[in-house]
PDB file of N, CA and C in Angstrom:
ATOM      1  N   MET A 285      -8.380 -25.249  49.620  1.00  0.00           N
ATOM      2  CA  MET A 285      -7.176 -25.090  50.059  1.00  0.00           C
ATOM      3  C   MET A 285      -7.456 -23.885  49.441  1.00  0.00           C
ATOM      4  N   LEU A 286      -5.880 -22.736  50.186  1.00  0.00           N
ATOM      5  CA  LEU A 286      -5.042 -22.364  49.310  1.00  0.00           C
ATOM      6  C   LEU A 286      -4.017 -22.898  48.442  1.00  0.00           C
ATOM      7  N   PHE A 287      -3.576 -22.453  47.118  1.00  0.00           N
ATOM      8  CA  PHE A 287      -1.931 -23.141  46.343  1.00  0.00           C
ATOM      9  C   PHE A 287      -1.332 -21.862  46.095  1.00  0.00           C
ATOM     10  N   LEU A 288      -0.408 -21.625  46.447  1.00  0.00           N
ATOM     11  CA  LEU A 288       0.665 -20.710  45.223  1.00  0.00           C
ATOM     12  C   LEU A 288       0.843 -21.092  44.710  1.00  0.00           C
ATOM     13  N   VAL A 289       0.914 -21.228  43.378  1.00  0.00           N
ATOM     14  CA  VAL A 289       1.896 -21.700  42.739  1.00  0.00           C
ATOM     15  C   VAL A 289       2.496 -20.405  41.768  1.00  0.00           C
ATOM     16  N   LEU A 290       3.792 -20.816  41.802  1.00  0.00           N
ATOM     17  CA  LEU A 290       5.420 -20.407  40.987  1.00  0.00           C
ATOM     18  C   LEU A 290       5.519 -20.287  39.769  1.00  0.00           C
ATOM     19  N   ILE A 291       5.541 -19.018  39.352  1.00  0.00           N
ATOM     20  CA  ILE A 291       6.177 -19.948  37.775  1.00  0.00           C
ATOM     21  C   ILE A 291       8.080 -19.475  38.004  1.00  0.00           C
ATOM     22  N   TYR A 292       8.775 -20.520  37.977  1.00  0.00           N
ATOM     23  CA  TYR A 292      10.089 -19.675  36.608  1.00  0.00           C
ATOM     24  C   TYR A 292      10.132 -19.792  35.521  1.00  0.00           C
ATOM     25  N   GLN A 293      10.930 -19.022  35.653  1.00  0.00           N
ATOM     26  CA  GLN A 293      11.710 -19.158  33.758  1.00  0.00           C
ATOM     27  C   GLN A 293      13.147 -19.270  33.503  1.00  0.00           C
ATOM     28  N   ASP A 294      13.836 -19.695  32.891  1.00  0.00           N
ATOM     29  CA  ASP A 294      15.548 -19.795  32.855  1.00  0.00           C
ATOM     30  C   ASP A 294      15.161 -19.153  31.601  1.00  0.00           C
ATOM     31  N   GLU A 295      16.442 -17.910  32.628  1.00  0.00           N
ATOM     32  CA  GLU A 295      16.862 -16.841  30.990  1.00  0.00           C
ATOM     33  C   GLU A 295      17.752 -16.853  29.407  1.00  0.00           C
ATOM     34  N   ALA A 296      18.389 -18.019  30.170  1.00  0.00           N
ATOM     35  CA  ALA A 296      18.760 -18.456  29.171  1.00  0.00           C
ATOM     36  C   ALA A 296      17.997 -18.791  28.055  1.00  0.00           C
ATOM     37  N   LYS A 297      17.144 -19.618  28.315  1.00  0.00           N
ATOM     38  CA  LYS A 297      16.217 -20.655  27.621  1.00  0.00           C
ATOM     39  C   LYS A 297      15.104 -19.573  26.621  1.00  0.00           C
ATOM     40  N   MET A 298      14.596 -18.034  27.410  1.00  0.00           N
ATOM     41  CA  MET A 298      14.097 -17.047  27.372  1.00  0.00           C
ATOM     42  C   MET A 298      14.874 -16.701  26.607  1.00  0.00           C
ATOM     43  N   ALA A 299      15.198 -15.814  26.171  1.00  0.00           N
ATOM     44  CA  ALA A 299      16.868 -15.700  25.905  1.00  0.00           C
ATOM     45  C   ALA A 299      17.018 -16.154  24.407  1.00  0.00           C
ATOM     46  N   ALA A 300      16.605 -16.806  24.468  1.00  0.00           N
ATOM     47  CA  ALA A 300      17.062 -18.067  23.342  1.00  0.00           C
ATOM     48  C   ALA A 300      15.256 -18.539  22.502  1.00  0.00           C
ATOM     49  N   ALA A 301      14.295 -18.080  22.917  1.00  0.00           N
ATOM     50  CA  ALA A 301      13.116 -17.678  22.178  1.00  0.00           C
ATOM     51  C   ALA A 301      13.027 -16.510  20.992  1.00  0.00           C
ATOM     52  N   THR A 302      11.960 -17.280  19.356  1.00  0.00           N
ATOM     53  CA  THR A 302      12.348 -16.703  19.253  1.00  0.00           C
ATOM     54  C   THR A 302      11.576 -15.684  19.249  1.00  0.00           C
ATOM     55  N   ALA A 303      11.491 -14.474  18.483  1.00  0.00           N
ATOM     56  CA  ALA A 303      10.014 -13.029  18.478  1.00  0.00           C
ATOM     57  C   ALA A 303       8.711 -13.721  18.108  1.00  0.00           C
ATOM     58  N   ASP A 304       8.708 -14.605  17.227  1.00  0.00           N
ATOM     59  CA  ASP A 304       7.520 -15.495  17.358  1.00  0.00           C
ATOM     60  C   ASP A 304       6.362 -15.880  18.476  1.00  0.00           C
ATOM     61  N   GLU A 305       7.437 -17.309  18.868  1.00  0.00           N
ATOM     62  CA  GLU A 305       7.802 -17.973  20.101  1.00  0.00           C
ATOM     63  C   GLU A 305       7.196 -16.797  21.360  1.00  0.00           C
ATOM     64  N   GLN A 306       8.242 -16.370  21.284  1.00  0.00           N
ATOM     65  CA  GLN A 306       7.503 -15.154  22.889  1.00  0.00           C
ATOM     66  C   GLN A 306       6.399 -14.570  23.256  1.00  0.00           C
ATOM     67  N   GLN A 307       6.146 -14.116  21.005  1.00  0.00           N
ATOM     68  CA  GLN A 307       4.617 -13.304  21.019  1.00  0.00           C
ATOM     69  C   GLN A 307       4.041 -14.063  21.188  1.00  0.00           C
ATOM     70  N   THR A 308       3.343 -15.716  21.381  1.00  0.00           N
ATOM     71  CA  THR A 308       2.721 -17.104  21.047  1.00  0.00           C
ATOM     72  C   THR A 308       2.778 -16.730  23.135  1.00  0.00           C
ATOM     73  N   ILE A 309       3.854 -17.021  23.902  1.00  0.00           N
ATOM     74  CA  ILE A 309       3.320 -16.833  24.522  1.00  0.00           C
ATOM     75  C   ILE A 309       2.660 -16.210  25.784  1.00  0.00           C
ATOM     76  N   GLY A 310       3.035 -15.278  24.970  1.00  0.00           N
ATOM     77  CA  GLY A 310       2.830 -13.542  25.355  1.00  0.00           C
ATOM     78  C   GLY A 310       1.032 -14.199  25.180  1.00  0.00           C
ATOM     79  N   ARG A 311       0.663 -14.195  23.862  1.00  0.00           N
ATOM     80  CA  ARG A 311      -1.140 -14.591  24.141  1.00  0.00           C
ATOM     81  C   ARG A 311      -1.185 -15.151  24.260  1.00  0.00           C
ATOM     82  N   ASP A 312      -0.722 -16.698  25.165  1.00  0.00           N
ATOM     83  CA  ASP A 312      -1.121 -17.886  25.457  1.00  0.00           C
ATOM     84  C   ASP A 312      -1.036 -17.416  27.473  1.00  0.00           C
ATOM     85  N   TYR A 313      -0.410 -16.387  27.963  1.00  0.00           N
ATOM     86  CA  TYR A 313      -1.269 -16.049  28.837  1.00  0.00           C
ATOM     87  C   TYR A 313      -1.566 -15.087  29.132  1.00  0.00           C
ATOM     88  N   GLY A 314      -1.929 -14.445  27.503  1.00  0.00           N
ATOM     89  CA  GLY A 314      -3.369 -13.881  28.399  1.00  0.00           C
ATOM     90  C   GLY A 314      -4.618 -15.003  27.995  1.00  0.00           C
ATOM     91  N   GLU A 315      -4.668 -15.305  28.009  1.00  0.00           N
ATOM     92  CA  GLU A 315      -5.823 -16.621  27.396  1.00  0.00           C
ATOM     93  C   GLU A 315      -5.608 -17.274  28.607  1.00  0.00           C
ATOM     94  N   PHE A 316      -4.476 -17.642  29.245  1.00  0.00           N
ATOM     95  CA  PHE A 316      -4.436 -18.178  30.526  1.00  0.00           C
ATOM     96  C   PHE A 316      -5.170 -17.302  31.960  1.00  0.00           C
ATOM     97  N   ASN A 317      -4.340 -16.197  31.712  1.00  0.00           N
ATOM     98  CA  ASN A 317      -4.575 -15.385  33.030  1.00  0.00           C
ATOM     99  C   ASN A 317      -6.464 -15.199  32.666  1.00  0.00           C
ATOM    100  N   THR A 318      -7.644 -15.378  31.908  1.00  0.00           N
ATOM    101  CA  THR A 318      -8.790 -14.777  31.585  1.00  0.00           C
ATOM    102  C   THR A 318      -9.498 -16.094  32.400  1.00  0.00           C
ATOM    103  N   PHE A 319      -8.627 -17.062  31.962  1.00  0.00           N
ATOM    104  CA  PHE A 319      -8.687 -18.380  31.811  1.00  0.00           C
ATOM    105  C   PHE A 319      -8.852 -18.288  33.944  1.00  0.00           C
ATOM    106  N   LEU A 320      -8.072 -18.270  34.578  1.00  0.00           N
ATOM    107  CA  LEU A 320      -7.750 -17.660  36.172  1.00  0.00           C
ATOM    108  C   LEU A 320      -8.901 -16.639  36.730  1.00  0.00           C
ATOM    109  N   ALA A 321      -9.578 -15.353  35.496  1.00  0.00           N
ATOM    110  CA  ALA A 321      -9.712 -14.856  36.652  1.00  0.00           C
ATOM    111  C   ALA A 321     -11.174 -15.204  36.283  1.00  0.00           C
ATOM    112  N   GLU A 322     -11.727 -16.054  35.241  1.00  0.00           N
ATOM    113  CA  GLU A 322     -13.169 -16.941  35.723  1.00  0.00           C
ATOM    114  C   GLU A 322     -13.205 -17.864  36.137  1.00  0.00           C
ATOM    115  N   SER A 323     -12.622 -18.722  36.504  1.00  0.00           N
ATOM    116  CA  SER A 323     -12.609 -19.721  36.605  1.00  0.00           C
ATOM    117  C   SER A 323     -13.595 -19.905  38.173  1.00  0.00           C
ATOM    118  N   GLY A 324     -12.679 -18.886  39.122  1.00  0.00           N
ATOM    119  CA  GLY A 324     -13.327 -18.886  40.466  1.00  0.00           C
ATOM    120  C   GLY A 324     -12.459 -18.513  41.316  1.00  0.00           C
ATOM    121  N   ALA A 325     -11.403 -19.570  41.081  1.00  0.00           N
ATOM    122  CA  ALA A 325     -10.821 -19.601  42.151  1.00  0.00           C
ATOM    123  C   ALA A 325      -9.648 -19.351  42.281  1.00  0.00           C
ATOM    124  N   LEU A 326      -8.940 -17.603  41.250  1.00  0.00           N
ATOM    125  CA  LEU A 326      -8.406 -16.925  41.920  1.00  0.00           C
ATOM    126  C   LEU A 326      -8.390 -15.485  43.095  1.00  0.00           C
ATOM    127  N   ARG A 327      -7.409 -16.440  43.992  1.00  0.00           N
ATOM    128  CA  ARG A 327      -7.081 -15.639  44.897  1.00  0.00           C
ATOM    129  C   ARG A 327      -6.327 -13.710  44.830  1.00  0.00           C
ATOM    130  N   GLY A 328      -5.141 -13.851  44.226  1.00  0.00           N
ATOM    131  CA  GLY A 328      -4.258 -13.697  44.086  1.00  0.00           C
ATOM    132  C   GLY A 328      -2.816 -13.601  43.153  1.00  0.00           C
ATOM    133  N   THR A 329      -2.160 -12.175  42.393  1.00  0.00           N
ATOM    134  CA  THR A 329      -1.457 -12.578  41.710  1.00  0.00           C
ATOM    135  C   THR A 329      -0.309 -12.147  41.610  1.00  0.00           C
ATOM    136  N   ALA A 330       0.374 -11.965  40.822  1.00  0.00           N
ATOM    137  CA  ALA A 330       1.200 -11.102  41.055  1.00  0.00           C
ATOM    138  C   ALA A 330       2.526 -11.456  39.525  1.00  0.00           C
ATOM    139  N   THR A 331       3.164 -10.982  38.654  1.00  0.00           N
ATOM    140  CA  THR A 331       3.959 -11.217  37.730  1.00  0.00           C
ATOM    141  C   THR A 331       5.076  -9.773  37.835  1.00  0.00           C
ATOM    142  N   TRP A 332       6.677 -10.732  37.574  1.00  0.00           N
ATOM    143  CA  TRP A 332       7.640 -10.386  36.777  1.00  0.00           C
ATOM    144  C   TRP A 332       8.056  -9.218  36.867  1.00  0.00           C
ATOM    145  N   PRO A 333       8.337  -7.978  36.345  1.00  0.00           N
ATOM    146  CA  PRO A 333       8.641  -6.780  37.730  1.00  0.00           C
ATOM    147  C   PRO A 333       7.916  -7.096  38.155  1.00  0.00           C
ATOM    148  N   ALA A 334       6.449  -5.880  38.146  1.00  0.00           N
ATOM    149  CA  ALA A 334       5.677  -5.769  38.957  1.00  0.00           C
ATOM    150  C   ALA A 334       5.698  -4.719  40.422  1.00  0.00           C
ATOM    151  N   GLY A 335       7.384  -4.080  40.566  1.00  0.00           N
ATOM    152  CA  GLY A 335       7.432  -3.348  41.143  1.00  0.00           C
ATOM    153  C   GLY A 335       7.810  -4.202  42.909  1.00  0.00           C
ATOM    154  N   VAL A 336       9.039  -4.916  41.848  1.00  0.00           N
ATOM    155  CA  VAL A 336       9.354  -6.621  43.461  1.00  0.00           C
ATOM    156  C   VAL A 336      11.096  -5.405  43.862  1.00  0.00           C
ATOM    157  N   SER A 337      10.827  -5.429  45.640  1.00  0.00           N
ATOM    158  CA  SER A 337      11.788  -5.430  45.851  1.00  0.00           C
ATOM    159  C   SER A 337      12.665  -6.087  47.092  1.00  0.00           C
ATOM    160  N   THR A 338      13.957  -5.558  46.694  1.00  0.00           N
ATOM    161  CA  THR A 338      14.294  -7.699  47.254  1.00  0.00           C
ATOM    162  C   THR A 338      14.931  -7.124  48.745  1.00  0.00           C
ATOM    163  N   ILE A 339      15.485  -7.379  49.976  1.00  0.00           N
ATOM    164  CA  ILE A 339      16.471  -7.396  51.122  1.00  0.00           C
ATOM    165  C   ILE A 339      16.611  -8.614  51.003  1.00  0.00           C
ATOM    166  N   ARG A 340      18.081  -8.123  50.817  1.00  0.00           N
ATOM    167  CA  ARG A 340      19.600  -8.646  51.299  1.00  0.00           C
ATOM    168  C   ARG A 340      20.089  -8.306  53.184  1.00  0.00           C
ATOM    169  N   SER A 341      21.257  -9.191  52.622  1.00  0.00           N
ATOM    170  CA  SER A 341      21.901  -8.897  53.956  1.00  0.00           C
ATOM    171  C   SER A 341      23.036  -8.386  53.488  1.00  0.00           C
ATOM    172  N   HIS A 342      23.919  -7.155  53.707  1.00  0.00           N
ATOM    173  CA  HIS A 342      25.233  -6.586  53.067  1.00  0.00           C
ATOM    174  C   HIS A 342      25.762  -5.643  55.408  1.00  0.00           C
ATOM    175  N   ASP A 343      26.781  -6.843  55.397  1.00  0.00           N
ATOM    176  CA  ASP A 343      27.893  -6.808  56.096  1.00  0.00           C
ATOM    177  C   ASP A 343      27.003  -6.649  57.538  1.00  0.00           C
ATOM    178  N   GLY A 344      26.622  -6.877  57.453  1.00  0.00           N
ATOM    179  CA  GLY A 344      25.684  -7.202  58.482  1.00  0.00           C
ATOM    180  C   GLY A 344      23.455  -6.301  58.953  1.00  0.00           C
ATOM    181  N   LYS A 345      23.700  -5.469  57.445  1.00  0.00           N
ATOM    182  CA  LYS A 345      22.716  -4.280  57.659  1.00  0.00           C
ATOM    183  C   LYS A 345      21.413  -5.081  56.245  1.00  0.00           C
ATOM    184  N   ALA A 346      20.507  -4.618  57.078  1.00  0.00           N
ATOM    185  CA  ALA A 346      19.696  -4.603  55.547  1.00  0.00           C
ATOM    186  C   ALA A 346      18.799  -4.248  54.675  1.00  0.00           C
ATOM    187  N   LEU A 347      19.502  -4.785  53.131  1.00  0.00           N
ATOM    188  CA  LEU A 347      20.644  -4.260  51.964  1.00  0.00           C
ATOM    189  C   LEU A 347      18.478  -4.053  50.983  1.00  0.00           C
ATOM    190  N   VAL A 348      17.990  -2.903  50.929  1.00  0.00           N
ATOM    191  CA  VAL A 348      16.828  -3.008  49.836  1.00  0.00           C
ATOM    192  C   VAL A 348      17.209  -2.202  48.260  1.00  0.00           C
ATOM    193  N   THR A 349      17.005  -4.263  47.752  1.00  0.00           N
ATOM    194  CA  THR A 349      16.777  -3.131  46.259  1.00  0.00           C
ATOM    195  C   THR A 349      15.811  -3.192  45.385  1.00  0.00           C
ATOM    196  N   GLU A 350      15.725  -2.711  44.489  1.00  0.00           N
ATOM    197  CA  GLU A 350      14.681  -2.472  43.847  1.00  0.00           C
ATOM    198  C   GLU A 350      14.980  -4.215  42.812  1.00  0.00           C
ATOM    199  N   GLY A 351      14.571  -4.770  42.455  1.00  0.00           N
ATOM    200  CA  GLY A 351      13.926  -5.680  41.139  1.00  0.00           C
ATOM    201  C   GLY A 351      13.899  -7.003  42.151  1.00  0.00           C
ATOM    202  N   SER A 352      13.923  -8.013  41.030  1.00  0.00           N
ATOM    203  CA  SER A 352      13.614 -10.020  42.022  1.00  0.00           C
ATOM    204  C   SER A 352      15.199 -10.254  42.570  1.00  0.00           C
ATOM    205  N   TYR A 353      15.077 -11.005  42.710  1.00  0.00           N
ATOM    206  CA  TYR A 353      16.048 -11.646  43.784  1.00  0.00           C
ATOM    207  C   TYR A 353      16.714 -12.787  42.662  1.00  0.00           C
ATOM    208  N   GLN A 354      18.291 -12.537  42.241  1.00  0.00           N
ATOM    209  CA  GLN A 354      18.434 -13.348  41.594  1.00  0.00           C
ATOM    210  C   GLN A 354      20.393 -13.508  41.681  1.00  0.00           C
ATOM    211  N   ALA A 355      19.877 -15.300  42.069  1.00  0.00           N
ATOM    212  CA  ALA A 355      21.213 -15.428  42.290  1.00  0.00           C
ATOM    213  C   ALA A 355      21.436 -16.458  41.105  1.00  0.00           C
ATOM    214  N   ALA A 356      20.467 -17.704  40.357  1.00  0.00           N
ATOM    215  CA  ALA A 356      20.702 -18.319  39.487  1.00  0.00           C
ATOM    216  C   ALA A 356      20.203 -18.004  38.498  1.00  0.00           C
ATOM    217  N   GLY A 357      20.389 -19.023  37.083  1.00  0.00           N
ATOM    218  CA  GLY A 357      19.488 -19.010  36.007  1.00  0.00           C
ATOM    219  C   GLY A 357      18.653 -18.671  35.854  1.00  0.00           C
ATOM    220  N   ASP A 358      17.450 -19.424  37.425  1.00  0.00           N
ATOM    221  CA  ASP A 358      15.906 -19.818  37.137  1.00  0.00           C
ATOM    222  C   ASP A 358      15.541 -18.585  38.048  1.00  0.00           C
ATOM    223  N   ARG A 359      14.227 -17.575  37.071  1.00  0.00           N
ATOM    224  CA  ARG A 359      13.958 -16.906  38.783  1.00  0.00           C
ATOM    225  C   ARG A 359      12.110 -16.936  38.119  1.00  0.00           C
ATOM    226  N   VAL A 360      11.865 -16.205  39.809  1.00  0.00           N
ATOM    227  CA  VAL A 360      10.718 -16.214  39.917  1.00  0.00           C
ATOM    228  C   VAL A 360       9.447 -15.631  38.467  1.00  0.00           C
ATOM    229  N   ALA A 361       8.923 -16.210  37.770  1.00  0.00           N
ATOM    230  CA  ALA A 361       8.180 -14.594  36.208  1.00  0.00           C
ATOM    231  C   ALA A 361       6.943 -13.991  36.974  1.00  0.00           C
ATOM    232  N   GLY A 362       6.482 -15.087  38.077  1.00  0.00           N
ATOM    233  CA  GLY A 362       5.001 -14.719  38.071  1.00  0.00           C
ATOM    234  C   GLY A 362       4.373 -15.574  39.679  1.00  0.00           C
ATOM    235  N   PHE A 363       2.418 -15.661  40.126  1.00  0.00           N
ATOM    236  CA  PHE A 363       2.939 -16.190  40.615  1.00  0.00           C
ATOM    237  C   PHE A 363       1.793 -15.951  41.064  1.00  0.00           C
ATOM    238  N   PHE A 364       0.231 -16.666  41.458  1.00  0.00           N
ATOM    239  CA  PHE A 364      -1.064 -17.253  41.878  1.00  0.00           C
ATOM    240  C   PHE A 364      -1.589 -18.152  42.479  1.00  0.00           C
ATOM    241  N   LEU A 365      -2.308 -17.220  43.702  1.00  0.00           N
ATOM    242  CA  LEU A 365      -2.893 -18.012  44.398  1.00  0.00           C
ATOM    243  C   LEU A 365      -4.513 -18.205  43.970  1.00  0.00           C
ATOM    244  N   ILE A 366      -4.330 -19.486  44.511  1.00  0.00           N
ATOM    245  CA  ILE A 366      -6.213 -20.257  44.332  1.00  0.00           C
ATOM    246  C   ILE A 366      -6.526 -21.231  45.157  1.00  0.00           C
ATOM    247  N   GLU A 367      -7.925 -21.347  45.037  1.00  0.00           N
ATOM    248  CA  GLU A 367      -8.252 -21.691  46.431  1.00  0.00           C
ATOM    249  C   GLU A 367      -9.323 -22.536  45.965  1.00  0.00           C
ATOM    250  N   VAL A 368      -8.644 -24.360  45.950  1.00  0.00           N
ATOM    251  CA  VAL A 368      -9.624 -24.587  45.148  1.00  0.00           C
ATOM    252  C   VAL A 368      -9.478 -26.635  46.178  1.00  0.00           C
ATOM    253  N   ALA A 369     -10.117 -27.721  45.983  1.00  0.00           N
ATOM    254  CA  ALA A 369     -11.134 -28.805  46.781  1.00  0.00           C
ATOM    255  C   ALA A 369      -9.272 -29.403  47.063  1.00  0.00           C
ATOM    256  N   ASP A 370      -8.365 -29.502  46.213  1.00  0.00           N
ATOM    257  CA  ASP A 370      -6.821 -30.441  47.303  1.00  0.00           C
ATOM    258  C   ASP A 370      -5.786 -29.758  46.054  1.00  0.00           C
ATOM    259  N   MET A 371      -4.765 -31.433  45.808  1.00  0.00           N
ATOM    260  CA  MET A 371      -3.520 -30.778  45.459  1.00  0.00           C
ATOM    261  C   MET A 371      -3.904 -31.065  44.325  1.00  0.00           C
ATOM    262  N   VAL A 372      -4.599 -32.124  43.837  1.00  0.00           N
ATOM    263  CA  VAL A 372      -4.737 -32.914  42.625  1.00  0.00           C
ATOM    264  C   VAL A 372      -5.581 -31.473  41.499  1.00  0.00           C
ATOM    265  N   ALA A 373      -6.403 -30.531  42.284  1.00  0.00           N
ATOM    266  CA  ALA A 373      -7.140 -29.751  41.171  1.00  0.00           C
ATOM    267  C   ALA A 373      -5.957 -28.642  41.336  1.00  0.00           C
ATOM    268  N   ALA A 374      -5.103 -28.958  42.514  1.00  0.00           N
ATOM    269  CA  ALA A 374      -4.251 -27.129  41.924  1.00  0.00           C
ATOM    270  C   ALA A 374      -2.790 -27.837  40.797  1.00  0.00           C
ATOM    271  N   ILE A 375      -3.273 -28.881  40.873  1.00  0.00           N
ATOM    272  CA  ILE A 375      -2.501 -29.316  39.641  1.00  0.00           C
ATOM    273  C   ILE A 375      -2.836 -29.492  38.513  1.00  0.00           C
ATOM    274  N   GLU A 376      -4.152 -29.095  38.323  1.00  0.00           N
ATOM    275  CA  GLU A 376      -4.131 -29.066  37.074  1.00  0.00           C
ATOM    276  C   GLU A 376      -4.067 -27.835  37.012  1.00  0.00           C
ATOM    277  N   PHE A 377      -4.643 -26.477  37.735  1.00  0.00           N
ATOM    278  CA  PHE A 377      -4.388 -25.367  37.408  1.00  0.00           C
ATOM    279  C   PHE A 377      -3.043 -25.400  36.441  1.00  0.00           C
ATOM    280  N   ALA A 378      -2.092 -26.007  36.997  1.00  0.00           N
ATOM    281  CA  ALA A 378      -0.686 -25.849  37.065  1.00  0.00           C
ATOM    282  C   ALA A 378      -0.600 -25.919  35.923  1.00  0.00           C
ATOM    283  N   ARG A 379      -1.122 -27.151  35.449  1.00  0.00           N
ATOM    284  CA  ARG A 379      -1.071 -27.710  33.946  1.00  0.00           C
ATOM    285  C   ARG A 379      -0.826 -26.882  33.096  1.00  0.00           C
ATOM    286  N   ARG A 380      -1.674 -25.673  32.333  1.00  0.00           N
ATOM    287  CA  ARG A 380      -1.815 -24.594  32.062  1.00  0.00           C
ATOM    288  C   ARG A 380      -1.172 -23.053  31.894  1.00  0.00           C
ATOM    289  N   VAL A 381      -0.309 -23.645  32.863  1.00  0.00           N
ATOM    290  CA  VAL A 381       0.670 -22.314  32.943  1.00  0.00           C
ATOM    291  C   VAL A 381       1.675 -22.453  30.983  1.00  0.00           C
ATOM    292  N   PRO A 382       1.549 -21.837  30.327  1.00  0.00           N
ATOM    293  CA  PRO A 382       1.643 -21.331  29.458  1.00  0.00           C
ATOM    294  C   PRO A 382       3.008 -20.726  29.302  1.00  0.00           C
ATOM    295  N   GLY A 383       4.374 -21.722  28.237  1.00  0.00           N
ATOM    296  CA  GLY A 383       5.631 -21.712  28.613  1.00  0.00           C
ATOM    297  C   GLY A 383       6.302 -22.148  29.310  1.00  0.00           C
ATOM    298  N   VAL A 384       6.148 -23.404  29.656  1.00  0.00           N
ATOM    299  CA  VAL A 384       6.419 -24.322  31.591  1.00  0.00           C
ATOM    300  C   VAL A 384       8.016 -24.757  30.201  1.00  0.00           C
ATOM    301  N   GLN A 385       7.889 -24.587  29.005  1.00  0.00           N
ATOM    302  CA  GLN A 385       8.888 -25.664  28.554  1.00  0.00           C
ATOM    303  C   GLN A 385      10.606 -24.355  28.580  1.00  0.00           C
ATOM    304  N   TYR A 386      10.478 -23.196  29.022  1.00  0.00           N
ATOM    305  CA  TYR A 386      11.123 -22.317  30.231  1.00  0.00           C
ATOM    306  C   TYR A 386      11.631 -22.061  30.504  1.00  0.00           C
ATOM    307  N   GLY A 387      10.901 -22.828  31.833  1.00  0.00           N
ATOM    308  CA  GLY A 387      11.236 -23.409  33.181  1.00  0.00           C
ATOM    309  C   GLY A 387      10.935 -23.872  34.138  1.00  0.00           C
ATOM    310  N   GLY A 388      10.031 -24.240  34.982  1.00  0.00           N
ATOM    311  CA  GLY A 388       8.581 -24.301  35.162  1.00  0.00           C
ATOM    312  C   GLY A 388       7.991 -24.134  36.431  1.00  0.00           C
ATOM    313  N   VAL A 389       6.956 -24.571  37.332  1.00  0.00           N
ATOM    314  CA  VAL A 389       6.313 -24.166  37.398  1.00  0.00           C
ATOM    315  C   VAL A 389       6.239 -25.098  38.753  1.00  0.00           C
ATOM    316  N   GLU A 390       5.969 -24.443  39.789  1.00  0.00           N
ATOM    317  CA  GLU A 390       5.925 -25.166  41.596  1.00  0.00           C
ATOM    318  C   GLU A 390       4.719 -24.694  42.319  1.00  0.00           C
ATOM    319  N   ILE A 391       4.054 -26.049  43.320  1.00  0.00           N
ATOM    320  CA  ILE A 391       2.969 -25.494  43.951  1.00  0.00           C
ATOM    321  C   ILE A 391       3.278 -25.748  45.242  1.00  0.00           C
ATOM    322  N   ARG A 392       2.690 -24.397  45.354  1.00  0.00           N
ATOM    323  CA  ARG A 392       2.815 -24.192  47.325  1.00  0.00           C
ATOM    324  C   ARG A 392       1.270 -24.912  48.317  1.00  0.00           C
ATOM    325  N   PRO A 393       1.371 -25.338  49.184  1.00  0.00           N
ATOM    326  CA  PRO A 393      -0.403 -25.615  49.821  1.00  0.00           C
ATOM    327  C   PRO A 393       1.014 -24.296  50.485  1.00  0.00           C
ATOM    328  N   VAL A 394      -1.226 -23.787  50.843  1.00  0.00           N
ATOM    329  CA  VAL A 394      -0.762 -22.436  51.319  1.00  0.00           C
ATOM    330  C   VAL A 394      -1.110 -23.125  53.142  1.00  0.00           C
ATOM    331  N   GLN A 395      -0.337 -22.447  54.216  1.00  0.00           N
ATOM    332  CA  GLN A 395      -0.562 -23.341  55.867  1.00  0.00           C
ATOM    333  C   GLN A 395      -1.457 -21.600  55.897  1.00  0.00           C
ATOM    334  N   GLY A 396      -2.603 -22.171  57.188  1.00  0.00           N
ATOM    335  CA  GLY A 396      -3.031 -20.900  58.059  1.00  0.00           C
ATOM    336  C   GLY A 396      -4.525 -20.188  57.681  1.00  0.00           C
TER     337      GLY A 396
END
């Protein structure tokens, strides 16, 4: 089964992180990305801001802007797509996401 794992970050919490904490998160993500690549389950990934564009409606027309959609404090910081046996296995992958204390992780089954 395919699962989309969305990684959210709270901007205020990230801004309050010390330089050492941010460096640790960066190192941990490097290790996590290596784990994903070597797992054989990874099917795709993207990180913020990686060329993100957003489309919104403005006066009845589609307005395209560069950057991520930001309506509240949390933002999508990245995602990965994995192929594993079931939701239990997907949760085990998602538990390894570094820096969850600065946001959260959401797992969605991909249909089709």
